[in-house]
Coordinates of C-alpha atoms and ligand atoms in Angstrom, one line a residue:
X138 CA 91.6 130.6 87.6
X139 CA 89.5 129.1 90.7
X140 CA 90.9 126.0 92.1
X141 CA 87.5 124.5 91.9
X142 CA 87.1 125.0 88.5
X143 CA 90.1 123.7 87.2
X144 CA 89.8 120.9 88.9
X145 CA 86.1 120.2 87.6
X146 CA 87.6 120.2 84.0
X147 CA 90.1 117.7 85.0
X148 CA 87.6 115.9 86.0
X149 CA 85.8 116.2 83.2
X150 CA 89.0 115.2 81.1
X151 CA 88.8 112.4 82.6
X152 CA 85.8 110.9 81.1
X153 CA 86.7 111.7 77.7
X154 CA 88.1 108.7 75.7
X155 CA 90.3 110.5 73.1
X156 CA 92.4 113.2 73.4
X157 CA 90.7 116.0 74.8
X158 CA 90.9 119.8 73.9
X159 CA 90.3 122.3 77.0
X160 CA 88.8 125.0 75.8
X161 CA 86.0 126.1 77.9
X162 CA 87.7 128.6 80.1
X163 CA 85.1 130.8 81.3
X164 CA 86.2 134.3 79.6
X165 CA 88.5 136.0 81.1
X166 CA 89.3 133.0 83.0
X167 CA 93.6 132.1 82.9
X168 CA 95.1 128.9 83.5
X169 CA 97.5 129.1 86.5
X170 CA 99.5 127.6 88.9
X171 CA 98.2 125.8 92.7
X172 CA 99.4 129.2 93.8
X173 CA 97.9 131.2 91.4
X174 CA 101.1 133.4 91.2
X175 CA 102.0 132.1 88.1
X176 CA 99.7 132.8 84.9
X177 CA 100.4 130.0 82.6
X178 CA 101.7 131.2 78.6
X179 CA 98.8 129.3 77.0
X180 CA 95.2 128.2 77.9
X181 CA 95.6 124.8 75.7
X182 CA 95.3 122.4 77.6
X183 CA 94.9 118.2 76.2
X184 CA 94.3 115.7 78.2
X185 CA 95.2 112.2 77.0
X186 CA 94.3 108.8 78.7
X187 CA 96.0 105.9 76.8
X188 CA 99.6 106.4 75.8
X189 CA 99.0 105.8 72.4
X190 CA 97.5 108.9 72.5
X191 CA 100.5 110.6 74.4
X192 CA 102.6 108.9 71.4
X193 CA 100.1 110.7 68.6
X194 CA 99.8 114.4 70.5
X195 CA 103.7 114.3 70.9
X196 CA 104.6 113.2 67.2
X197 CA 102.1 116.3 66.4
X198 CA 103.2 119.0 68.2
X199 CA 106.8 121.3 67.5
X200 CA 106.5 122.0 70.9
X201 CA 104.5 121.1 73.9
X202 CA 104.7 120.6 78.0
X203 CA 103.5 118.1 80.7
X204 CA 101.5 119.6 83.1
X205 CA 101.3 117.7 86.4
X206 CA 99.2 118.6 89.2
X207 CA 100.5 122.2 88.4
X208 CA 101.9 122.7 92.1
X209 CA 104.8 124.5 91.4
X210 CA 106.1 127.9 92.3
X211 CA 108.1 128.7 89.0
X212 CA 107.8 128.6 85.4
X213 CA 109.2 124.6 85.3
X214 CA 106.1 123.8 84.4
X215 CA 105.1 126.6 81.9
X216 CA 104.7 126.7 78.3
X217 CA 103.1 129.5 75.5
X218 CA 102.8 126.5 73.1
X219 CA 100.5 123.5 74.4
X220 CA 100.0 121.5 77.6
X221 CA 99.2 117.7 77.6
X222 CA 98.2 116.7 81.0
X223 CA 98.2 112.5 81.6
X224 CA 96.1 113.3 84.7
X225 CA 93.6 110.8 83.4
X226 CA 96.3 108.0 83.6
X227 CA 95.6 107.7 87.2
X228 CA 95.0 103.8 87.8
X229 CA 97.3 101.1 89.7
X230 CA 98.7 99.2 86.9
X231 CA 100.5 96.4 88.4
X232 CA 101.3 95.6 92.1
X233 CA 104.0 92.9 92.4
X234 CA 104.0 91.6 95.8
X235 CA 107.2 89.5 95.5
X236 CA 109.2 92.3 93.6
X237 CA 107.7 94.7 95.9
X238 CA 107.1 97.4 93.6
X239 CA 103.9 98.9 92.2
X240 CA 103.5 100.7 88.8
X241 CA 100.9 103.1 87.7
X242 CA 99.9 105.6 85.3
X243 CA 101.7 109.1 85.7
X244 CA 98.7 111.0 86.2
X245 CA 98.2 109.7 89.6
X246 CA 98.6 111.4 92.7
X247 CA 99.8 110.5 96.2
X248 CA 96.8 110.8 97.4
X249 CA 94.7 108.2 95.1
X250 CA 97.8 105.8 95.5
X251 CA 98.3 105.9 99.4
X252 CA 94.6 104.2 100.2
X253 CA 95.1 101.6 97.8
X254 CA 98.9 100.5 99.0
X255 CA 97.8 100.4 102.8
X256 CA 94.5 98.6 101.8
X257 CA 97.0 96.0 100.2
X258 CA 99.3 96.0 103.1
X259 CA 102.1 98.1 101.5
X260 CA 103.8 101.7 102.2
X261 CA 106.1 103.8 100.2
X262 CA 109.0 105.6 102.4
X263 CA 108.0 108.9 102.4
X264 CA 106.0 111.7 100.9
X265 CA 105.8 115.4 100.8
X266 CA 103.9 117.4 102.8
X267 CA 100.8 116.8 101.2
X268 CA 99.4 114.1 99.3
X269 CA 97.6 116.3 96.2
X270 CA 100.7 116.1 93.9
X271 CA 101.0 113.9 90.8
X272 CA 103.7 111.2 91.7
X273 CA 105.5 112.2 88.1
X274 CA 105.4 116.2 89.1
X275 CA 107.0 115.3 92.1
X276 CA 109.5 112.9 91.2
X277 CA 110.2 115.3 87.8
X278 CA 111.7 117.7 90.3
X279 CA 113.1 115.7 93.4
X280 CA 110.5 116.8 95.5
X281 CA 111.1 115.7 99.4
X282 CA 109.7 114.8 102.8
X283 CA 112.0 114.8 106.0
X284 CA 114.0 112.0 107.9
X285 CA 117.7 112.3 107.8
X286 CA 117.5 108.3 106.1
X287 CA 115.0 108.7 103.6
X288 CA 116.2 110.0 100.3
X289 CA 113.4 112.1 98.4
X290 CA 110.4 111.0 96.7
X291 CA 112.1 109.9 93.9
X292 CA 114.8 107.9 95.1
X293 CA 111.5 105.2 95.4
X294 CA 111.8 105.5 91.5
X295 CA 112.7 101.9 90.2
X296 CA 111.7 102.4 86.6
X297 CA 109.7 104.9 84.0
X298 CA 107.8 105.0 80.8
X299 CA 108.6 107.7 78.7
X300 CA 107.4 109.1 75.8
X301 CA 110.1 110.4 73.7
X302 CA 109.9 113.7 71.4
X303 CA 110.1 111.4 68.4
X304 CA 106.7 109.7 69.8
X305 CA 108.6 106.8 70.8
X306 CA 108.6 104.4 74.2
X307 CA 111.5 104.2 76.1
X308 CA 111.5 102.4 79.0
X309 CA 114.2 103.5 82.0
X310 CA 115.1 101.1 85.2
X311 CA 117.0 101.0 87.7
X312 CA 118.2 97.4 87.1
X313 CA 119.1 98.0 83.4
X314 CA 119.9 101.6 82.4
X315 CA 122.8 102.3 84.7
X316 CA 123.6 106.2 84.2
X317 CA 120.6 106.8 81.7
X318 CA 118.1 105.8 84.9
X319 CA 120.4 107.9 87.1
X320 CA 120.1 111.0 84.8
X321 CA 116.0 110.6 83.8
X322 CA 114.2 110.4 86.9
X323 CA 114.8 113.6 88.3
X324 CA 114.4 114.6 84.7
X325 CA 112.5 118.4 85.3
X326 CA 110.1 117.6 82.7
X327 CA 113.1 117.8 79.5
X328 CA 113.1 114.6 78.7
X329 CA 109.6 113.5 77.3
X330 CA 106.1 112.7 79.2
X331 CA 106.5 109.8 81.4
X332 CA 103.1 107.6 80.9
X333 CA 104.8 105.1 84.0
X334 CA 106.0 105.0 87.2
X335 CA 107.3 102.3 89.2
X336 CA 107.9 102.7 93.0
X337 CA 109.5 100.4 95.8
X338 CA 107.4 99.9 98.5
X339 CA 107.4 98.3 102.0
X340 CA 105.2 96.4 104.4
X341 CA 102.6 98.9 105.4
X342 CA 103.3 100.7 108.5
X343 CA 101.4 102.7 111.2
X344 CA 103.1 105.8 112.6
X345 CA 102.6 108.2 116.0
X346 CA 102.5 112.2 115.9
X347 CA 103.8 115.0 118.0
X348 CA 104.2 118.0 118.2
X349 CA 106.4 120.2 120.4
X350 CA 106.6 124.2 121.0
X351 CA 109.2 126.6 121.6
X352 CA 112.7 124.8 121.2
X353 CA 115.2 128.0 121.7
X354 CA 117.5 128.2 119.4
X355 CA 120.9 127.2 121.8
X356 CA 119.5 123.9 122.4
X357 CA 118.8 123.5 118.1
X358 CA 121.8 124.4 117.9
X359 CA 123.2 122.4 120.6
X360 CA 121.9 119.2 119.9
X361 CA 120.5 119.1 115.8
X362 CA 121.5 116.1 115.4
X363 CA 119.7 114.3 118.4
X364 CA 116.3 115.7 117.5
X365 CA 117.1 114.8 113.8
X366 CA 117.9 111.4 114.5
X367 CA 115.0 111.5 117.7
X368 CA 112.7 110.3 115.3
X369 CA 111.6 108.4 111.4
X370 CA 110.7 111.9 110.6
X371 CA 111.5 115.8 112.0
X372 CA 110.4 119.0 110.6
X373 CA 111.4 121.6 112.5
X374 CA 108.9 124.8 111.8
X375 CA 110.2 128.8 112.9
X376 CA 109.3 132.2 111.9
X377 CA 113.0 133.5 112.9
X378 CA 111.5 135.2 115.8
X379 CA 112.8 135.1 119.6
X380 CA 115.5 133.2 119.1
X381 CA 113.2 129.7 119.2
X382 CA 111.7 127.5 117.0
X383 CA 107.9 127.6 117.1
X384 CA 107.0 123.8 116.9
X385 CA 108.8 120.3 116.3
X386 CA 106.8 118.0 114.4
X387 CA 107.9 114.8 115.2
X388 CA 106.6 111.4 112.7
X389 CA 107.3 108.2 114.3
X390 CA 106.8 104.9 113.3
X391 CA 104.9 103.1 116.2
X392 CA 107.5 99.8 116.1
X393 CA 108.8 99.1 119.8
X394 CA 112.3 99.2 118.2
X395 CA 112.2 102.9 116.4
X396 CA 109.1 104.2 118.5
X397 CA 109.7 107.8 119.5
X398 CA 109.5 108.1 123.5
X399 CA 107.0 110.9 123.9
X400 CA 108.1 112.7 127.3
X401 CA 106.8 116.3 128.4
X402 CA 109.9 117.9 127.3
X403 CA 112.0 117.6 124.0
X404 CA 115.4 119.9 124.6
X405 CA 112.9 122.5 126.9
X406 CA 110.5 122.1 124.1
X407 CA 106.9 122.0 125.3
X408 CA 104.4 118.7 124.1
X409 CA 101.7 120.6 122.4
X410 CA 98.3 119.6 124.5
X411 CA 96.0 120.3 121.3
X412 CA 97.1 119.3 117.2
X413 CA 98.8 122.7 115.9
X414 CA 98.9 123.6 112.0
X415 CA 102.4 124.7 111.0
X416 CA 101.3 128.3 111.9
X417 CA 100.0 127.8 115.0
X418 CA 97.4 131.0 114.6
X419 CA 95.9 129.0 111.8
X420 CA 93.2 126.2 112.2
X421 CA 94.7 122.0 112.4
X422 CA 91.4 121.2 111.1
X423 CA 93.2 120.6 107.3
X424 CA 96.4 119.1 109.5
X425 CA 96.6 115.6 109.6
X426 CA 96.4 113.9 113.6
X427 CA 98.9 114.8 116.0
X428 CA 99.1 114.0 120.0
X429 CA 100.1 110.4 119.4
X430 CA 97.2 108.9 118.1
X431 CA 98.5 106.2 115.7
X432 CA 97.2 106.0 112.1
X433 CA 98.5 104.9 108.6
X434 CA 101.3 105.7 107.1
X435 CA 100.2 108.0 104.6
X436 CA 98.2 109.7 107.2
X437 CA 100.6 111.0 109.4
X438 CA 103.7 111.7 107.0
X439 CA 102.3 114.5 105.2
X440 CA 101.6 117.8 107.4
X441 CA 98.2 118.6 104.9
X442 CA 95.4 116.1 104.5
X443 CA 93.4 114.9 101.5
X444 CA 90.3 116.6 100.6
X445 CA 91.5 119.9 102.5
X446 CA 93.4 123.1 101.0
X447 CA 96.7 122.0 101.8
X448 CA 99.5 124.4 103.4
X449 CA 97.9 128.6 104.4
X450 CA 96.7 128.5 100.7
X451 CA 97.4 132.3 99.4
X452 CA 101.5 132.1 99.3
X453 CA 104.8 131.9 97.8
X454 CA 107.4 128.9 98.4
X455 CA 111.1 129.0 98.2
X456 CA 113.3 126.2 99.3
X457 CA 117.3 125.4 99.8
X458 CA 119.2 122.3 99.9
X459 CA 122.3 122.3 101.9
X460 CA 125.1 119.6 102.8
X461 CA 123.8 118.3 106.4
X462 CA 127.0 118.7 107.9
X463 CA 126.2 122.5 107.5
X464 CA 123.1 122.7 109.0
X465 CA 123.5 124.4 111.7
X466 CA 125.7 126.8 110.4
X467 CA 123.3 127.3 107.5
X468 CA 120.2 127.6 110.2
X469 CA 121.9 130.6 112.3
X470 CA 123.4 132.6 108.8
X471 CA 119.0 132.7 108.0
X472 CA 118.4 133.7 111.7
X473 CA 121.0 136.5 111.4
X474 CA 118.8 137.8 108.2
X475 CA 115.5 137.6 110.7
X476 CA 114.8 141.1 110.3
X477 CA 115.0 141.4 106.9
X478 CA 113.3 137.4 106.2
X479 CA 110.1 137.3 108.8
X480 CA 107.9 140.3 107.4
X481 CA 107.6 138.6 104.1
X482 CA 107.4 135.2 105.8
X483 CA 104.5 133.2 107.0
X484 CA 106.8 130.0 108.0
X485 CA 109.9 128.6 107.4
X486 CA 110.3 124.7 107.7
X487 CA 113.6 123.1 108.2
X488 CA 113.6 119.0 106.8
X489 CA 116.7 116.5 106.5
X490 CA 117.1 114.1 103.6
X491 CA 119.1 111.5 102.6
X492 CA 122.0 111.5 99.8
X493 CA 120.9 110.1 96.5
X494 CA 122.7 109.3 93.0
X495 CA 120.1 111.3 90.5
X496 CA 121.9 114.1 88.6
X497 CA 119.9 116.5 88.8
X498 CA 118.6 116.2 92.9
X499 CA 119.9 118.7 94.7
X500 CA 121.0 115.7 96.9
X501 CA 122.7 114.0 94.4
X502 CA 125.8 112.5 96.3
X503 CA 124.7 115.0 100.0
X504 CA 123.1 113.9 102.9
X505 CA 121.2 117.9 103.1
X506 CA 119.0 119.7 105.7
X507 CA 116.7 122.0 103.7
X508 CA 115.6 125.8 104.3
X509 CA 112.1 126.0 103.4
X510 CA 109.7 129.8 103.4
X511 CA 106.3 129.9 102.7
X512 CA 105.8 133.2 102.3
X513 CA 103.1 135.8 101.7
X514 CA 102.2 136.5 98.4
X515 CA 104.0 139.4 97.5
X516 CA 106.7 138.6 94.9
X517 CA 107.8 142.1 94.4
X518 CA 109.3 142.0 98.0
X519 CA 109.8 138.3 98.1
X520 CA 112.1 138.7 94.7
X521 CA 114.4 141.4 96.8
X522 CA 114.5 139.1 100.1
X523 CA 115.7 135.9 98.0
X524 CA 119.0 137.1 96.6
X525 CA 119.3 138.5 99.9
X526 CA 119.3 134.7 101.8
X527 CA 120.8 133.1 98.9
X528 CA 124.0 135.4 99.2
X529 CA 124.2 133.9 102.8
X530 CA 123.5 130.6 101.6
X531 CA 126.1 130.6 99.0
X532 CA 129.3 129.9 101.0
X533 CA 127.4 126.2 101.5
X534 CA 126.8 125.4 98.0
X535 CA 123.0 125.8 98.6
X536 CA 121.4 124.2 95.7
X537 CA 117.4 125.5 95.2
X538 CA 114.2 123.7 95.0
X539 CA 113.4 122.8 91.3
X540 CA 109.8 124.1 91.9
X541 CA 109.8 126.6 94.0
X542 CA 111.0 130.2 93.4
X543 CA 114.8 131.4 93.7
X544 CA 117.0 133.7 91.7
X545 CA 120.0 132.0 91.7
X546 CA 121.9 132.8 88.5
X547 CA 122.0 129.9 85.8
X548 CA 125.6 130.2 85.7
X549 CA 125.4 129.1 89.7
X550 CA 123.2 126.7 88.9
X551 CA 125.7 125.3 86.4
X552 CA 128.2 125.6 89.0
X553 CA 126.4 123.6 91.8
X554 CA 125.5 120.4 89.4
X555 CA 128.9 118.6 88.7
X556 CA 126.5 115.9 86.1
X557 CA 124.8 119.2 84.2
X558 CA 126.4 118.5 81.0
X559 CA 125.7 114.6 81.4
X560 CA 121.9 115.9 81.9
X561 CA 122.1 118.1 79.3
X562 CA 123.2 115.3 76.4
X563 CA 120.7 112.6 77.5
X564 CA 118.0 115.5 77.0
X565 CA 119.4 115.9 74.0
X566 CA 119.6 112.4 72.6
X567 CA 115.5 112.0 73.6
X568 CA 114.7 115.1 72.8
X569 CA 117.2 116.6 70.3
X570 CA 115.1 119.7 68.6
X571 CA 113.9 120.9 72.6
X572 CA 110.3 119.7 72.1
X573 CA 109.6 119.8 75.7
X574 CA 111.9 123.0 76.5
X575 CA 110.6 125.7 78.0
X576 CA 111.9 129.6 78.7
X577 CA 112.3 127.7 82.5
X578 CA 114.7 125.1 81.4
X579 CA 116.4 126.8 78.3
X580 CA 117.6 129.9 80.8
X581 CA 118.7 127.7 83.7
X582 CA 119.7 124.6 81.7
X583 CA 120.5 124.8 78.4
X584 CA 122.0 128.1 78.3
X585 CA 119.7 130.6 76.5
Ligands
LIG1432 C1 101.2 123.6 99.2 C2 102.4 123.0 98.6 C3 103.2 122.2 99.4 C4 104.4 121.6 98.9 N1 105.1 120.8 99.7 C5 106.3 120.3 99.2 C6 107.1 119.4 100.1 O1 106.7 119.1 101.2 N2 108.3 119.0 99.6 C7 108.7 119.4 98.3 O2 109.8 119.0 98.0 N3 107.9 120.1 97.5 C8 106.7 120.5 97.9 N4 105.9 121.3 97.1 C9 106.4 121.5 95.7 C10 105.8 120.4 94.8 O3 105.9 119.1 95.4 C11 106.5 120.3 93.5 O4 106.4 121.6 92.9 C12 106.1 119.2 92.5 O5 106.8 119.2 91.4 C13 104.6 119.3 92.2 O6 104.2 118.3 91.3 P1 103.1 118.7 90.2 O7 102.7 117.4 89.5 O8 102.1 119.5 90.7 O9 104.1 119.5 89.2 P2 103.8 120.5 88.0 O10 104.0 121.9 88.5 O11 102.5 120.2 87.3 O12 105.0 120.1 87.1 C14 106.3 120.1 87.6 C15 107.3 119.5 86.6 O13 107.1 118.2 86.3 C16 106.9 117.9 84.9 N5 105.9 116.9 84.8 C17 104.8 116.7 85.5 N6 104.2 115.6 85.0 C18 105.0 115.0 84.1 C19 104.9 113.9 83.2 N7 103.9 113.0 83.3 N8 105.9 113.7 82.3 C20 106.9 114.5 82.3 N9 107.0 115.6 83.0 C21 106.1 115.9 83.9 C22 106.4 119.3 84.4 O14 106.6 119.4 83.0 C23 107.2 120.2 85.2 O15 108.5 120.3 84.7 C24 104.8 121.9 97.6 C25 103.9 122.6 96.7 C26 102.8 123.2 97.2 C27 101.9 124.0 96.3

């Protein structure tokens, strides 16, 4: 389906005050994925704006999903049955200036929340590399900036509002629910559609960017950690080739005390004279402002603005988390596989995040450094590179990205998440008959 018309039926969903059918796809026309490499299992598609009206579609349906801002890679999302989308839940609930926190409805996006928390003088920690995902989407599946001591997106998760399978509303903090909280917010979609979010925030803050080219390899390898730790923020982008890596975006916050001293060189890496996109053949003009100039927060963290295509558009993501103190290990076994990685590959991204406590994050209990390929959008040749890099990956217990695509066995899978079973009986006791399972979850969770 064109982008542009799903997202004029969204909008259109939006204005509708009960819950909402979709049924005018054009003929022929399929629901899919951001990507478009994924061809959802059904066209039906509700949208609900209230959540008593999440409570009445759930109690209805046998079996449904959540759709988010459909940005993932994989079939997390996907359902043959029936898709409720909250996107129309998108307003600031409650800001709570003393508390610090705000709450909103889970249909909103980064990119409609940002604005409004600057405007009020307030920031969250980090976001992804582009603001167009639904807060709940992204949370659902432990999605991740970079800075080696911010945790992911949703370690900013205080508390949620979920709609159970029995049409129930549970309500999940932090303060109160102990393991339950720990186990639901990186919850993959299995638990029930969350109508809430609440997020910590912190005094809004203004942040520099740079960008370096052509760090070789010896000095990455040499002196990771410095460049990690150089800055609030380091992504480190390559395409495996000549033993370099193509450009260092560094994110700094402009503080006198944390701000990034911007000299020529970075470890005989080059300060880029002009703003670079990832791939530096490609346009910056969707990139958000590099070569220092200082801006908000939420305009310099992400590498994709608002309002533009985010990323090279037409491609395929993969993504691996590994311990951090394997990093550079992990960094050289991909380089070795350069040959066989970097015809399929548009870019690979390397991030650090911080250890967190959710069961399900592939940082639960790590401090990791994370593998990242956009690739082109070939799966049958993608599909025979992955097993390839995850083989190499295996010795570090690399855990992949919930929404992006890998073949890692579900037995693996089993293997790498010590609190699986613990996820697997709090689905169960909101969920019990696997209302919001899907083919996606029962092969790689809940065992067939
Ligand atoms: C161009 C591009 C760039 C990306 N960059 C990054 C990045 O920098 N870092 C990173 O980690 N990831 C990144 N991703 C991946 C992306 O962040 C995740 O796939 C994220 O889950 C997308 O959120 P979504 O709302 O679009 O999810 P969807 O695909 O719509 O859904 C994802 C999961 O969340 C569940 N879900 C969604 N909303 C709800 C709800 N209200 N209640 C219950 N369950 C719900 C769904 O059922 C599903 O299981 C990128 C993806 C793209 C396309």
């Amino acid at each position: 389906m064109d982008k542009r018309f799903f997202l004029k039926l969204i909008s259109a969903m939006m204005a509708t005050p009960y819950i909402a059918p979709l049924l005018a796809w054009a003929a022929g026309e399929k629901l899919k994925n951001w990507a478009g490499n994924i061809e959802y299992g059904t066209d039906r598609l509700y949208s609900a704006d209230t959540v008593a009206q999440v409570q009445e579609f759930v109690k209805k349906q046998p079996r449904l999903k959540v759709l988010g801002t459909h940005h993932c890679f994989n079939h997390i999302a996907d359902t043959t049955d029936i898709f409720l989308s909250v996107r129309p839940m998108d307003k600031v609930i409650a800001l709570d200036p003393q508390a610090r926190t705000v709450t909103l409805g889970a249909g909103m996006s980064y990119g409609q929340l940002a604005p409004y928390l600057h405007e009020h003088g307030f920031a969250l920690q980090n976001l992804a590399s582009l603001p167009h995902i639904s807060v709940a989407g992204a949370c659902s599946t432990a999605t991740h900036g970079s800075g080696e001591k911010n945790g992911n997106l949703s370690t900013a998760v205080s508390a949620l509002e979920l709609v159970t399978a029995s049409g129930e509303v549970v309500n999940i903090s932090r303060k109160q629910d102990g393991d339950t909280f720990l186990g639901a917010v990186v919850g993959l979609g299995a638990l029930g559609a969350i109508t809430k979010v609440t997020l910590d925030l912190q005094p809004t803050f203004m942040m520099k960017q740079y960008v370096y080219e052509n760090l070789p390899l010896d000095q990455m390898k040499e002196h990771f950690d410095a460049i990690e730790a150089s800055a609030y923020s380091v992504s480190l982008f390559t395409d495996w080739q000549n033993q370099r890596i193509n450009e260092v975006w560094i994110k700094s916050r402009v503080e006198p005390a944390v701000a990034f001293n911007a000299t020529p060189e970075l470890f005989g890496a080059k300060l880029a004279t002009k703003n670079l996109h990832p791939i530096a053949e490609l346009s910056a003009e969707n990139c958000t402002e590099q070569m220092g100039v200082p801006g908000p927060w939420y305009d310099r963290l992400p590498h994709f603005r608002m309002g533009f295509t985010p990323s090279a558009g037409k491609e395929l993501q993969s993504e691996y988390f590994v311990p951090r103190k394997h990093a550079v290990e992990a960094i050289l076994a991909v380089e070795r596989l350069r040959d066989q990685v970097s015809p399929h590959l548009l870019i690979s991204e390397i991030r650090t995040i911080a250890a967190d406590d959710f069961w399900m994050s592939p940082c639960h209990k790590q401090d990791s450094v994370t593998i990242h390929f956009t690739w082109k959008p070939d799966w049958p040749s993608v599909s025979k590179v992955l097993p390839v890099i995850e083989k190499e990956l295996a010795p570090f217990q690399a855990r992949p990205h919930w929404g992006k695509l890998f073949t890692v066995s579900p037995e693996r899978l089993r293997a790498l998440y010590e609190k699986m079973p613990d996820f697997i009986a709090l689905a169960k006791k909101y969920d019990p008959q696997g209302k919001f399972r899907n083919d996606f979850l029962n092969t790689n969770i809940f065992g067939g």
